[in-house]
XYZ file of C-alpha atoms in Angstrom:
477
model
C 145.636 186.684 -18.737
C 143.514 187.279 -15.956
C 144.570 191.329 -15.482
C 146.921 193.513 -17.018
C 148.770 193.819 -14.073
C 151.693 191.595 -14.693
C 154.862 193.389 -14.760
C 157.014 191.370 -16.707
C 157.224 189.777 -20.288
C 154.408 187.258 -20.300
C 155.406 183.678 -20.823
C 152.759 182.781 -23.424
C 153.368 185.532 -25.529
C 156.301 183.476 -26.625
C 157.890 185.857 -29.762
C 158.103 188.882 -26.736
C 160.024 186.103 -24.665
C 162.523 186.085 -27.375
C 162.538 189.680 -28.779
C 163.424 190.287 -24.713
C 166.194 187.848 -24.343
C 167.982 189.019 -27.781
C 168.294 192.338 -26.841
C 169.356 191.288 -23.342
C 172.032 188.892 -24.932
C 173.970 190.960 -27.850
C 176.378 188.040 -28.625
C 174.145 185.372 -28.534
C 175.192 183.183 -25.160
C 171.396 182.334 -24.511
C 170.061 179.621 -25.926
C 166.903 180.176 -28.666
C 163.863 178.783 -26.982
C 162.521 175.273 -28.211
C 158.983 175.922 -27.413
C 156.200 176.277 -30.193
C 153.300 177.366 -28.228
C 152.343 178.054 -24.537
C 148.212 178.707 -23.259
C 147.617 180.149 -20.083
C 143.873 180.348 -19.171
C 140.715 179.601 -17.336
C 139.041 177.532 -19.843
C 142.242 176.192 -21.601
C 141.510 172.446 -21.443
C 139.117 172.729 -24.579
C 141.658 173.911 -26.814
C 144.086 170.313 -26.540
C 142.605 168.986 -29.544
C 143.543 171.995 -31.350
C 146.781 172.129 -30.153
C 147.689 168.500 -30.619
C 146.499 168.688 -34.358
C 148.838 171.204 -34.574
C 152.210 169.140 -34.051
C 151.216 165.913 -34.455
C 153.160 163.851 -37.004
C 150.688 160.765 -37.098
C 147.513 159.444 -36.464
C 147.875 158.092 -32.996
C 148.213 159.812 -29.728
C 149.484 158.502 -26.818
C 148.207 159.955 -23.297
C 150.503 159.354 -20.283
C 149.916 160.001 -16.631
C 149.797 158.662 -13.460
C 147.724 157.144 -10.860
C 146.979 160.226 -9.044
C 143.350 161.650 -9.122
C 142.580 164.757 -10.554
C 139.820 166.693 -10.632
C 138.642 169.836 -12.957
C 135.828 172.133 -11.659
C 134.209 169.495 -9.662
C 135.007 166.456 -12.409
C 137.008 164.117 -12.497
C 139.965 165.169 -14.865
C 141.635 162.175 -16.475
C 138.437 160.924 -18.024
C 137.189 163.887 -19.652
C 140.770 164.542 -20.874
C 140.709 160.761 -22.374
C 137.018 161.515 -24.007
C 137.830 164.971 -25.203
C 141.023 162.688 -27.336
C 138.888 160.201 -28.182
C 136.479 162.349 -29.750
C 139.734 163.403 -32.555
C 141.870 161.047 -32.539
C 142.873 157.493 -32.314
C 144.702 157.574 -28.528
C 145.671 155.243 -26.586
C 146.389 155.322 -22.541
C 148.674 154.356 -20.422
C 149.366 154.422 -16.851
C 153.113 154.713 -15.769
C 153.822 153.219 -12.487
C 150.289 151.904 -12.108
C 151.821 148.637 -10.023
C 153.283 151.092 -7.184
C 152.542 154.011 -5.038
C 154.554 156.602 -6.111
C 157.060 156.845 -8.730
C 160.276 159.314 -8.576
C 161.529 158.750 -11.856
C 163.569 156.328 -11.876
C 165.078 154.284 -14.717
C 162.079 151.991 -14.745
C 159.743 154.237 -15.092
C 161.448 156.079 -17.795
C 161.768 152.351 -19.094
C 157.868 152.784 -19.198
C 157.411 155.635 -20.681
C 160.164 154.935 -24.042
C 157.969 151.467 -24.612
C 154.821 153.350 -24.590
C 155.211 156.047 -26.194
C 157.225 154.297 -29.431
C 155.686 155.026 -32.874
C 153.300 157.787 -31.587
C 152.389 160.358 -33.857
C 152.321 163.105 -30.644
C 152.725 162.349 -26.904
C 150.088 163.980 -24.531
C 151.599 164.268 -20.879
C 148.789 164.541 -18.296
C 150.408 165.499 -14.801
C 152.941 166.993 -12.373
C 156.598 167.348 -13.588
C 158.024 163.921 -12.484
C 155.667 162.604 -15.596
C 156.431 165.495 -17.563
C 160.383 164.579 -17.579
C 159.748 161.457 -18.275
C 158.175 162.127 -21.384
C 160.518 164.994 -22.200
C 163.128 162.209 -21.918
C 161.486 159.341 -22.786
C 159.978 161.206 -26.192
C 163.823 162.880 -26.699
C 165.079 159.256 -26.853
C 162.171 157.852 -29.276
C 163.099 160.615 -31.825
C 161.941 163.531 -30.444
C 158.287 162.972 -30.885
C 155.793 165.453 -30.715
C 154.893 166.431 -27.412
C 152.278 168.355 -25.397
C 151.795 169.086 -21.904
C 148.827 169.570 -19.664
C 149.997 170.851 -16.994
C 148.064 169.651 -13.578
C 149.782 171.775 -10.865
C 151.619 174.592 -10.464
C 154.327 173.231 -8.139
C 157.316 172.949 -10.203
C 158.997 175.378 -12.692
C 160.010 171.681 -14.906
C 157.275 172.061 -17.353
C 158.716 175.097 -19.359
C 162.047 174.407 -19.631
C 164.559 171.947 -21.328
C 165.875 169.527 -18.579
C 164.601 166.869 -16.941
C 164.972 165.921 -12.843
C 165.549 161.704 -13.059
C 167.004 159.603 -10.593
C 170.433 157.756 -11.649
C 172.155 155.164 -9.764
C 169.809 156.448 -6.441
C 171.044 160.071 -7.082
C 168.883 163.080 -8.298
C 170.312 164.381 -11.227
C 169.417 167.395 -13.817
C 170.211 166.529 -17.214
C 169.876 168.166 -20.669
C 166.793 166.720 -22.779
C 164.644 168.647 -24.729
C 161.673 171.647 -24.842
C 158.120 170.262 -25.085
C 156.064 171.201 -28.526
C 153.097 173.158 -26.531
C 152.055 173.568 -22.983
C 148.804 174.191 -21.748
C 147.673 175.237 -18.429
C 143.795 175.544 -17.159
C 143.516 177.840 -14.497
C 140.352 175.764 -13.066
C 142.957 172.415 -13.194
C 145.120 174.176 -10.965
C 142.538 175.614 -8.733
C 141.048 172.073 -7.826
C 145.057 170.984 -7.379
C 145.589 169.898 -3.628
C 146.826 173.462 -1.436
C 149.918 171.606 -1.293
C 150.640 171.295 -4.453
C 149.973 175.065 -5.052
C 152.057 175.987 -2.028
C 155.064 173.826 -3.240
C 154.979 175.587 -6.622
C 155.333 178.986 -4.584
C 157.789 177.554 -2.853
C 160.132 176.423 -5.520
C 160.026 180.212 -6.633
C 161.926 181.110 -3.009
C 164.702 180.099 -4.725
C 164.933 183.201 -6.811
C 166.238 184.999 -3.324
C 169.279 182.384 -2.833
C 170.039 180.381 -6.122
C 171.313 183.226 -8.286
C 173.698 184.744 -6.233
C 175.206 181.315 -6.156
C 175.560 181.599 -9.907
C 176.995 184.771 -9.377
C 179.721 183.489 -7.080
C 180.607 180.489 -8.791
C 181.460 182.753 -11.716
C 182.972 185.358 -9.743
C 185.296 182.782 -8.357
C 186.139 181.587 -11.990
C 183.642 178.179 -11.666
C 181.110 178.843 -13.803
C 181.410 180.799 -16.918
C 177.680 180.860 -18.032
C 176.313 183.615 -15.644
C 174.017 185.619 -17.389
C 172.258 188.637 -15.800
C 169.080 188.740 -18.097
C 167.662 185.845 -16.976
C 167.973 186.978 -13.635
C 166.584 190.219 -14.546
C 163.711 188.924 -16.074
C 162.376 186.629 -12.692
C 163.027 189.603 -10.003
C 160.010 191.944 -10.696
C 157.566 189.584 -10.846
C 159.320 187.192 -8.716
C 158.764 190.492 -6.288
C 155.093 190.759 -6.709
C 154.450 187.522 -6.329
C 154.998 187.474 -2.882
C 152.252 189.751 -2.060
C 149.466 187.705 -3.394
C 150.787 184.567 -1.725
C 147.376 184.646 0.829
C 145.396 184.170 -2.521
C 147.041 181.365 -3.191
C 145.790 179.663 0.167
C 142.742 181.094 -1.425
C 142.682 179.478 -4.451
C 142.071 182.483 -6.234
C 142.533 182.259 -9.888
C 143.932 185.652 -10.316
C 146.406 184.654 -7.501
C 147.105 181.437 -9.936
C 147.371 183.164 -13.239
C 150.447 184.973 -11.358
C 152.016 182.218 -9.786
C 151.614 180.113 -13.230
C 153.320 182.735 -15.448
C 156.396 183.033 -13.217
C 156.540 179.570 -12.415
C 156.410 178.962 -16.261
C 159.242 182.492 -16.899
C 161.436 180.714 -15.152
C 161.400 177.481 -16.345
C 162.147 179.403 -19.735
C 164.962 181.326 -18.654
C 166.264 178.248 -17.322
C 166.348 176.619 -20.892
C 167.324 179.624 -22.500
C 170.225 179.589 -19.795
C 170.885 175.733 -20.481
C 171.124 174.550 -16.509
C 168.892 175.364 -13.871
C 171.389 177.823 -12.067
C 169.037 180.878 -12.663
C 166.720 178.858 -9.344
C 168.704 176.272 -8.260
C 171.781 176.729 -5.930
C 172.613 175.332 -2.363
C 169.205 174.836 -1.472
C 168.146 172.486 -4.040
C 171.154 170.691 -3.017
C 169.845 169.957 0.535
C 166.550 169.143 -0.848
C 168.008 166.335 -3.284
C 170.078 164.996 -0.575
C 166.956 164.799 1.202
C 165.188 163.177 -1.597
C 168.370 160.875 -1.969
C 168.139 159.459 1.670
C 164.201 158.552 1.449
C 164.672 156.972 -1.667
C 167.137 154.853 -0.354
C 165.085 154.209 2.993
C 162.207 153.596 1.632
C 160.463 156.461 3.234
C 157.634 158.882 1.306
C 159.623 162.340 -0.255
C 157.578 165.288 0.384
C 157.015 167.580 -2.256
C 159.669 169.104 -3.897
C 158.933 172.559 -3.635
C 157.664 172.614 -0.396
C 161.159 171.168 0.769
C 162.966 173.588 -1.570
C 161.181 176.477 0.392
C 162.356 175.212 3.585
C 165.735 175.052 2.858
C 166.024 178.377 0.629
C 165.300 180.119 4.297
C 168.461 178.218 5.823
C 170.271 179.089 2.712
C 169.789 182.651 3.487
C 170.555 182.557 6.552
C 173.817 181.126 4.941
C 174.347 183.620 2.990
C 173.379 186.700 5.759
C 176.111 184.935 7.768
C 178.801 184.986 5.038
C 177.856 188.545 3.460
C 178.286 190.236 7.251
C 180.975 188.321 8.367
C 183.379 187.542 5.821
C 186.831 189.097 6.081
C 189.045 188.723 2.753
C 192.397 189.166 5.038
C 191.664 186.593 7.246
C 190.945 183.655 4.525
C 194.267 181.165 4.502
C 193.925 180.303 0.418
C 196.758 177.784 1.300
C 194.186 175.407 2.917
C 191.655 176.158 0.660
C 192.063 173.695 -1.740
C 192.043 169.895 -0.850
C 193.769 167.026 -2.454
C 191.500 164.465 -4.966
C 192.310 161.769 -2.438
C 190.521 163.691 0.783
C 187.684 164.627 -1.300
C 186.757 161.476 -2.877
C 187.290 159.926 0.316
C 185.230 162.535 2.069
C 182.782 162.021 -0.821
C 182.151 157.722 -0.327
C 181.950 158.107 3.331
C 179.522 160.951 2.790
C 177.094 158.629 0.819
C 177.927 155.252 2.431
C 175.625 156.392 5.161
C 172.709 156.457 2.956
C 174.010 153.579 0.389
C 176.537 150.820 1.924
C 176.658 149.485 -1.329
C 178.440 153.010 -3.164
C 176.457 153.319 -6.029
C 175.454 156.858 -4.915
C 179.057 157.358 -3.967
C 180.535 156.361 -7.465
C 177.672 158.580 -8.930
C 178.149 161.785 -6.628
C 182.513 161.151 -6.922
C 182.473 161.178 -10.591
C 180.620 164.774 -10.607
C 182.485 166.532 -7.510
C 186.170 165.535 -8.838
C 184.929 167.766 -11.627
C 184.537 170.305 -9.871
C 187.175 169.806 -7.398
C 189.639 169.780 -10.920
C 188.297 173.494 -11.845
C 188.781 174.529 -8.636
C 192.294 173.561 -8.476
C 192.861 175.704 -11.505
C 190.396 178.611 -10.252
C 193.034 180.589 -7.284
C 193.659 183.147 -9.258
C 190.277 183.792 -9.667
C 189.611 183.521 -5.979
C 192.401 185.667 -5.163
C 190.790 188.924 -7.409
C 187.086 187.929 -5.596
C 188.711 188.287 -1.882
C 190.626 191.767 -3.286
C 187.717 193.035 -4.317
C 185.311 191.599 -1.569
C 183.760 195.126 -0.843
C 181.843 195.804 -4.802
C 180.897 192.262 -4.696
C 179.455 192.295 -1.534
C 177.183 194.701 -2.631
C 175.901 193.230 -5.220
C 175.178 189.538 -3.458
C 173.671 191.607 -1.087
C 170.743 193.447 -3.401
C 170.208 189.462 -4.743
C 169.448 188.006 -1.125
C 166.084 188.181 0.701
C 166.667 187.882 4.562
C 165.212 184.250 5.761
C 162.665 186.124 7.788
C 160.722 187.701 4.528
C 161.122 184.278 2.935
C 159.230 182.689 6.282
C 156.838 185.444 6.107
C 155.820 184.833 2.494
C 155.663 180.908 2.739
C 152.958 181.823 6.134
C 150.867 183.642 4.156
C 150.520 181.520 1.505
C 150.331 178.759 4.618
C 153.238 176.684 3.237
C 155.640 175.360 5.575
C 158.723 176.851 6.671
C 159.819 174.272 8.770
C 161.234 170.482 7.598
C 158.820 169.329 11.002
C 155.912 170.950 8.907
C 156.174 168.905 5.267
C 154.252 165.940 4.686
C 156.446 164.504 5.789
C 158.667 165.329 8.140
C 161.937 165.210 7.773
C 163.773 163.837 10.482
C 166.281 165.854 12.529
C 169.699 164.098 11.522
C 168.869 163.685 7.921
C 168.386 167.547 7.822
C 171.671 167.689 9.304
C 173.268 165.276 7.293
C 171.937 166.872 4.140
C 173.262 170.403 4.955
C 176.437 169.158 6.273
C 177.249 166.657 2.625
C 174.877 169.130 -0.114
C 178.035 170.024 -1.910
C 179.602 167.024 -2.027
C 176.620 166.066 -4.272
C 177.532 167.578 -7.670
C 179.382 169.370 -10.179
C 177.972 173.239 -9.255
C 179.891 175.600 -7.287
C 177.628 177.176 -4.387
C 178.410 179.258 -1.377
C 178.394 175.842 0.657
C 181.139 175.037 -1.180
C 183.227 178.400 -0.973
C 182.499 178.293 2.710
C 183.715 174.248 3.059
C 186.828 174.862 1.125
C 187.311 178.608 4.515
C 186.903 175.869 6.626
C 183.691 177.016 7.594
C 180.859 174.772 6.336
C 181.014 172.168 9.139
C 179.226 170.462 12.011
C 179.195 173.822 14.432
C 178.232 176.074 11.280
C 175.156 173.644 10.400
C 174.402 174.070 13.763
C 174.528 178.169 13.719
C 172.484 178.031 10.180
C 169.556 175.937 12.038
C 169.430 177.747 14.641
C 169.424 180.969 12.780
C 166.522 179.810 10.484
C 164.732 178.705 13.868
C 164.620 182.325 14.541
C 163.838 183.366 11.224
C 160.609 181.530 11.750
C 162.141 178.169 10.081
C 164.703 175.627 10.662
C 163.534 172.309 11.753
């Protein structure tokens, strides 16, 4: 590690990882961590041989990546990664998507990525974490082959955990897959990453200020049962200090990078030990898929993930500032909190018809939300011991929320964007709307959006309120 300043249990010391979470989880509701080994460092790269000799199960090695240069301490990085196999091993490469532009992970290129990688003795992914979860998937459905990871950006949290971010019928969807064998991550890789990049990767740890109180509501309100407070525990401290070296990372300063790195790569484990992505992912990664959702469907570029994540983690604050100081538990009518099936689904098409005519993305986004509309059904009496005892629980959301303008302050420094007119690229003005307005109508989690839809309070005029809010906050649009 580059210091000994790191406050929390380092990721790469993976048996501390574990002896943490045990005696954090007493009866065993965490999930045992699938990861063999994990190498954080600034001359890592040399060791992949080693560490693909280690859990390789036959002679051939199959490197996958994409067409997006790379570069290593000057060099050119997918080269030297192909000699430095070369030199050990019988490998072959291949290039997913190498006919298009961009890929998003779609079924074709995960299409790609199963014929490729069949009969390899250990899979070597090269890349950010679209390729990654296509060879977590891709490798889950060939038999689990070996895999290893070199990691080319820290702008995702995807790379340590065991899920996978692939597009389904035109809709974004998280799904269960598997842990990769051993991850490696070269501190000089990710200092000759594009800023961006680095910036997104800071900016998908914002979340950590929004997405677990959702977790904590949904189970409060009887929707989610799996709430766990270690994992949460685990991501605040650091989570904390990260913020204070965010002007390094404009820097490019490796010490700033070892931090972001480990927490980026904690929380991708507490995310598999959790089994979902709740721990970091509430209402606004729902506004960012939505977003993702419409360009797809366009035709237009995405920006990065992270970067967009960022952006809307300071309106979902402001969401949640609103609700926390303004919610009164004797003025909610429960009687008109809970819409019929045949509203919802309705809502739910015309929703998505404006991005898909056809309803593919309706059918998709229908079958998960009438799953959630079900529990919720079920869930009053739940609801009705949240709103009597409003006052503890408001104190607790409270101490889990950052306010939007130390969210905007932290993504300055590190000179991300804080506003969707500030990613590359924009996002136009109505689709921001339109994603805030429909985010909850996109899947099966409960998240404030949806408490505050079902108090008659997540609408047109309150989208409004939250952008205008965030404007102030030193984001918005």
């Amino acid at each position: 590690m580059m210091g000994s300043e790191f406050p929390a249990i380092d990721p790469a010391d993976l048996e501390q990882v574990r002896s943490a979470l045990r005696a954090a989880d007493p009866e065993g509701r965490l999930a045992p961590i699938g990861l063999r080994r994990i190498v954080i460092g600034q001359d890592a790269l040399p060791m992949l041989p080693a560490i693909v000799t280690e859990v390789a199960r036959g002679p051939r090695i199959v490197l996958v990546m994409d067409r997006t240069p790379m570069r290593r301490a000057g060099r050119d990085l997918k080269p030297d990664v192909v000699r430095l196999l070369e030199e050990h091993f019988a490998s072959n490469v291949v290039v997913i998507g190498a006919d298009r532009s961009e890929i998003h992970g779609e079924e074709r290129d995960l299409e790609e990525v199963k014929v490729a990688v069949n009969g390899a003795g250990c899979v070597v992914a090269l890349g950010s974490g679209t390729i990654t979860d296509l060879c977590k998937e891709g490798t889950r459905q060939a038999g689990n082959l070996p895999l290893v990871v070199v990691q080319t950006a820290a702008s995702v949290n995807a790379f340590s955990d065991n899920m996978a971010v692939l597009v389904k019928s035109g809709t974004k969807r998280t799904m269960a897959s598997r842990w990769v064998d051993a991850l490696l991550i070269d501190l000089q890789i990710l200092a000759d990453t594009p800023l961006p990049m680095t910036q997104a990767g800071f900016g998908d740890l914002m979340a950590v200020w929004t997405a677990p109180a959702d977790w904590y509501l949904a189970s409060l309100v009887g929707m989610d049962s799996s709430y766990h407070a270690a994992p949460v525990a685990m991501l605040r401290e650091p989570a904390h200090a990260l913020l204070g070296r965010a002007a390094g990372l404009a820097e490019r300063r490796l010490d700033a990078l070892d931090w972001l790195a480990r927490v980026l790569t904690l929380s991708g484990l507490t995310m598999g030990a959790t089994g979902k992505t709740a721990p970091l992912s509430g209402t606004e990664h729902l506004v960012s898929h939505l977003i993702d959702m419409e360009a797809i469907q366009s035709g237009r570029p995405v920006a990065l993930h992270g970067a967009q994540v960022a952006v809307a983690t300071i309106l979902a604050a402001a969401a949640w500032h609103i609700f926390l100081n303004e919610l009164d538990p004797w003025d909610v009518a429960l009687d008109r909190a809970f819409a019929s099936p045949e509203d919802m689904e309705s809502a739910v098409r015309a929703a998505f018809a404006t991005i898909d005519p056809a309803g593919r993305v309706g059918e998709e986004c229908w079958n998960d939300y009438r799953q959630k509309l079900q529990r919720w059904h079920t869930a009053r009496p739940h609801v009705e011991v949240f709103l009597r005892s409003w006052t503890v629980h408001r104190t607790v959301l409270q101490a889990m929320i950052l306010p939007p303008e130390q969210i905007a302050v932290a993504l300055h420094a590190a000179g991300a964007p804080t506003r969707f007119s500030d990613l590359d690229p924009p996002v136009p003005p109505d689709v921001v709307r339109w994603a805030l307005l429909n985010c909850h109508l996109m899947r099966n989690r409960f998240t404030l959006a949806d408490l505050l839809f079902s108090l008659g309070r997540w609408n047109t005029a309150f989208v409004e309120r939250l952008l205008e809010a965030s404007r102030v906050a030193g984001g918005g649009l």
